[in-house]
PDB file of C-alpha atoms in Angstrom:
ATOM      1  CA  MET A   1     133.520 197.975  31.076  1.00 51.00           C
ATOM      2  CA  THR A   2     133.141 194.705  29.209  1.00 54.00           C
ATOM      3  CA  SER A   3     136.298 192.943  28.124  1.00 52.00           C
ATOM      4  CA  MET A   4     136.779 192.342  24.414  1.00 58.00           C
ATOM      5  CA  ILE A   5     138.802 189.221  25.127  1.00 55.00           C
ATOM      6  CA  PRO A   6     136.595 186.135  24.993  1.00 52.00           C
ATOM      7  CA  GLU A   7     136.756 183.846  27.964  1.00 54.00           C
ATOM      8  CA  ALA A   8     138.580 180.605  27.443  1.00 44.00           C
ATOM      9  CA  PRO A   9     136.154 177.705  27.264  1.00 43.00           C
ATOM     10  CA  GLU A  10     136.175 175.401  30.241  1.00 46.00           C
ATOM     11  CA  MET A  11     138.159 172.370  29.230  1.00 40.00           C
ATOM     12  CA  PRO A  12     137.546 168.966  30.791  1.00 41.00           C
ATOM     13  CA  GLN A  13     140.522 167.445  32.510  1.00 46.00           C
ATOM     14  CA  PRO A  14     142.304 165.537  29.729  1.00 53.00           C
ATOM     15  CA  CYS A  15     143.258 162.613  31.930  1.00 60.00           C
ATOM     16  CA  ASP A  16     139.674 162.057  33.054  1.00 71.00           C
ATOM     17  CA  GLU A  17     138.252 162.615  29.589  1.00 87.00           C
ATOM     18  CA  TRP A  18     140.598 160.191  27.831  1.00 90.00           C
ATOM     19  CA  GLU A  19     140.377 157.576  30.554  1.00 91.00           C
ATOM     20  CA  ASP A  20     136.580 157.679  30.332  1.00 93.00           C
ATOM     21  CA  LEU A  21     136.790 157.418  26.547  1.00 94.00           C
ATOM     22  CA  HIS A  22     139.171 154.448  26.825  1.00 93.00           C
ATOM     23  CA  ARG A  23     136.780 152.751  29.269  1.00 93.00           C
ATOM     24  CA  ALA A  24     133.844 153.338  26.928  1.00 95.00           C
ATOM     25  CA  ALA A  25     135.820 151.934  23.984  1.00 94.00           C
ATOM     26  CA  CYS A  26     136.807 148.875  26.043  1.00 92.00           C
ATOM     27  CA  ALA A  27     133.183 148.354  27.103  1.00 94.00           C
ATOM     28  CA  ALA A  28     132.081 148.487  23.463  1.00 95.00           C
ATOM     29  CA  GLY A  29     134.804 145.991  22.599  1.00 93.00           C
ATOM     30  CA  ARG A  30     133.771 143.602  25.375  1.00 92.00           C
ATOM     31  CA  TRP A  31     130.135 143.777  24.280  1.00 93.00           C
ATOM     32  CA  ALA A  32     131.004 143.119  20.623  1.00 93.00           C
ATOM     33  CA  ALA A  33     133.336 140.238  21.490  1.00 91.00           C
ATOM     34  CA  GLY A  34     130.811 138.710  23.894  1.00 90.00           C
ATOM     35  CA  ASP A  35     127.994 139.007  21.368  1.00 93.00           C
ATOM     36  CA  LEU A  36     130.116 137.343  18.692  1.00 93.00           C
ATOM     37  CA  MET A  37     131.036 134.487  21.037  1.00 90.00           C
ATOM     38  CA  LYS A  38     127.338 133.821  21.678  1.00 92.00           C
ATOM     39  CA  ARG A  39     126.528 133.670  17.956  1.00 94.00           C
ATOM     40  CA  CYS A  40     129.463 131.628  16.644  1.00 92.00           C
ATOM     41  CA  SER A  41     130.432 128.020  17.043  1.00 92.00           C
ATOM     42  CA  ALA A  42     133.693 126.941  18.648  1.00 88.00           C
ATOM     43  CA  TRP A  43     134.878 125.912  15.186  1.00 91.00           C
ATOM     44  CA  GLN A  44     134.227 129.398  13.784  1.00 91.00           C
ATOM     45  CA  LEU A  45     136.045 131.008  16.694  1.00 89.00           C
ATOM     46  CA  SER A  46     139.030 128.675  16.435  1.00 88.00           C
ATOM     47  CA  ARG A  47     140.815 130.525  13.624  1.00 90.00           C
ATOM     48  CA  GLU A  48     143.917 131.891  15.283  1.00 89.00           C
ATOM     49  CA  GLY A  49     145.206 135.420  15.049  1.00 89.00           C
ATOM     50  CA  GLN A  50     145.121 138.844  16.576  1.00 88.00           C
ATOM     51  CA  ALA A  51     144.024 142.365  15.778  1.00 91.00           C
ATOM     52  CA  SER A  52     145.864 145.630  16.103  1.00 92.00           C
ATOM     53  CA  VAL A  53     144.468 149.130  16.003  1.00 94.00           C
ATOM     54  CA  HIS A  54     146.290 152.056  14.420  1.00 96.00           C
ATOM     55  CA  ILE A  55     145.233 155.471  15.680  1.00 96.00           C
ATOM     56  CA  GLU A  56     146.275 158.665  13.907  1.00 96.00           C
ATOM     57  CA  PRO A  57     147.508 161.295  14.271  1.00 95.00           C
ATOM     58  CA  ALA A  58     150.197 160.468  16.811  1.00 93.00           C
ATOM     59  CA  ASP A  59     149.994 163.956  18.282  1.00 92.00           C
ATOM     60  CA  SER A  60     146.273 163.746  19.055  1.00 93.00           C
ATOM     61  CA  PRO A  61     145.469 164.008  22.770  1.00 92.00           C
ATOM     62  CA  VAL A  62     143.897 160.553  22.909  1.00 92.00           C
ATOM     63  CA  ALA A  63     146.886 158.914  21.169  1.00 93.00           C
ATOM     64  CA  ALA A  64     149.270 160.659  23.543  1.00 92.00           C
ATOM     65  CA  TRP A  65     147.189 159.503  26.521  1.00 93.00           C
ATOM     66  CA  LEU A  66     147.154 155.898  25.274  1.00 94.00           C
ATOM     67  CA  VAL A  67     150.954 155.900  24.907  1.00 94.00           C
ATOM     68  CA  GLN A  68     151.543 157.644  28.227  1.00 92.00           C
ATOM     69  CA  ASN A  69     149.352 155.099  30.016  1.00 92.00           C
ATOM     70  CA  ARG A  70     150.968 152.154  28.206  1.00 92.00           C
ATOM     71  CA  HIS A  71     147.883 151.115  26.277  1.00 92.00           C
ATOM     72  CA  ALA A  72     149.578 151.776  22.916  1.00 93.00           C
ATOM     73  CA  THR A  73     152.997 152.300  21.363  1.00 94.00           C
ATOM     74  CA  LEU A  74     154.196 154.721  18.708  1.00 95.00           C
ATOM     75  CA  THR A  75     154.222 153.178  15.212  1.00 94.00           C
ATOM     76  CA  ASP A  76     157.541 152.664  13.437  1.00 93.00           C
ATOM     77  CA  ALA A  77     156.708 155.503  11.038  1.00 92.00           C
ATOM     78  CA  GLY A  78     155.824 157.766  13.955  1.00 91.00           C
ATOM     79  CA  THR A  79     152.566 158.854  12.336  1.00 93.00           C
ATOM     80  CA  GLY A  80     150.279 157.134  14.806  1.00 95.00           C
ATOM     81  CA  VAL A  81     150.048 154.718  17.677  1.00 96.00           C
ATOM     82  CA  ARG A  82     149.400 150.990  17.688  1.00 95.00           C
ATOM     83  CA  GLN A  83     147.434 148.942  20.153  1.00 93.00           C
ATOM     84  CA  ASP A  84     147.352 145.142  19.936  1.00 89.00           C
ATOM     85  CA  PHE A  85     144.373 143.036  20.951  1.00 85.00           C
ATOM     86  CA  VAL A  86     144.714 139.314  21.626  1.00 82.00           C
ATOM     87  CA  LEU A  87     141.523 137.611  22.771  1.00 83.00           C
ATOM     88  CA  GLY A  88     140.812 133.938  23.186  1.00 76.00           C
ATOM     89  CA  SER A  89     137.608 132.300  22.035  1.00 73.00           C
ATOM     90  CA  ARG A  90     136.277 132.286  25.620  1.00 71.00           C
ATOM     91  CA  HIS A  91     137.373 135.743  26.811  1.00 68.00           C
ATOM     92  CA  ALA A  92     135.636 138.988  25.880  1.00 66.00           C
ATOM     93  CA  GLU A  93     138.543 141.228  26.804  1.00 65.00           C
ATOM     94  CA  PRO A  94     142.252 141.407  25.986  1.00 71.00           C
ATOM     95  CA  ARG A  95     144.622 139.494  28.215  1.00 64.00           C
ATOM     96  CA  PRO A  96     148.018 137.886  28.093  1.00 59.00           C
ATOM     97  CA  PRO A  97     147.995 134.654  26.071  1.00 58.00           C
ATOM     98  CA  VAL A  98     147.093 131.558  28.090  1.00 60.00           C
ATOM     99  CA  ALA A  99     149.070 128.388  27.404  1.00 60.00           C
ATOM    100  CA  GLY A 100     147.008 125.957  25.376  1.00 61.00           C
ATOM    101  CA  GLU A 101     144.363 128.504  24.399  1.00 64.00           C
ATOM    102  CA  PRO A 102     144.835 130.050  20.968  1.00 72.00           C
ATOM    103  CA  ALA A 103     143.895 133.634  20.272  1.00 83.00           C
ATOM    104  CA  SER A 104     140.739 133.962  18.164  1.00 88.00           C
ATOM    105  CA  VAL A 105     141.101 136.315  15.208  1.00 91.00           C
ATOM    106  CA  LEU A 106     137.317 136.806  15.001  1.00 92.00           C
ATOM    107  CA  VAL A 107     136.931 137.735  18.663  1.00 90.00           C
ATOM    108  CA  SER A 108     140.005 139.981  18.538  1.00 91.00           C
ATOM    109  CA  HIS A 109     138.684 141.701  15.399  1.00 93.00           C
ATOM    110  CA  ALA A 110     135.200 142.242  16.861  1.00 94.00           C
ATOM    111  CA  TYR A 111     136.698 143.836  19.973  1.00 93.00           C
ATOM    112  CA  ALA A 112     139.101 146.034  17.990  1.00 94.00           C
ATOM    113  CA  ALA A 113     136.441 147.212  15.514  1.00 96.00           C
ATOM    114  CA  ALA A 114     134.073 148.297  18.283  1.00 96.00           C
ATOM    115  CA  TYR A 115     136.956 149.957  20.158  1.00 95.00           C
ATOM    116  CA  CYS A 116     137.901 151.878  16.993  1.00 95.00           C
ATOM    117  CA  THR A 117     134.355 153.035  16.384  1.00 96.00           C
ATOM    118  CA  VAL A 118     134.158 154.689  19.794  1.00 95.00           C
ATOM    119  CA  LEU A 119     137.539 156.412  19.411  1.00 94.00           C
ATOM    120  CA  ALA A 120     136.756 157.646  15.908  1.00 94.00           C
ATOM    121  CA  GLU A 121     133.304 158.961  16.812  1.00 94.00           C
ATOM    122  CA  GLU A 122     134.182 160.526  20.149  1.00 92.00           C
ATOM    123  CA  ALA A 123     137.779 161.730  19.650  1.00 92.00           C
ATOM    124  CA  GLY A 124     137.725 162.398  15.920  1.00 92.00           C
ATOM    125  CA  VAL A 125     140.844 160.352  15.267  1.00 94.00           C
ATOM    126  CA  THR A 126     141.443 158.105  12.284  1.00 95.00           C
ATOM    127  CA  THR A 127     141.447 154.431  13.225  1.00 95.00           C
ATOM    128  CA  THR A 128     142.136 151.276  11.269  1.00 95.00           C
ATOM    129  CA  VAL A 129     142.064 147.647  12.304  1.00 96.00           C
ATOM    130  CA  HIS A 130     144.689 145.237  11.012  1.00 94.00           C
ATOM    131  CA  ILE A 131     144.368 141.505  11.511  1.00 93.00           C
ATOM    132  CA  THR A 132     147.115 138.934  11.526  1.00 90.00           C
ATOM    133  CA  THR A 133     146.169 135.296  11.178  1.00 89.00           C
ATOM    134  CA  SER A 134     148.180 132.329  12.321  1.00 80.00           C
ATOM    135  CA  HIS A 135     148.554 129.272  10.139  1.00 63.00           C
ATOM    136  CA  GLN A 136     146.807 126.248  11.569  1.00 55.00           C
TER     137      GLN A 136
END
């Protein structure tokens, strides 16, 4: 006799799936930041600032994974998560600020925008990039 109850679809392991997605988003960010650094002058890259990514909804699996793995924090409103990106003009990936090297708003924005694109396309979350510039 055939069961009338449909079989549950095989679900990928969330940890592996979200970690792979995060790696892919980071790789896209590194490529975008590196490409921008090749095309722009040091003067263009010298504008200081940083980028942050807002990912919604907060209860999406990818947002929960990012918070759990300390890649993002819950926003003040609790509607999403926030991830900050600070990249220097000579580094194509986020890192702690280095004394004497300002963070480049253009490089940070390029990384964050590419990162957002991957998350939005692959996880179906809403992403926005916010930039903060420093006065020079």
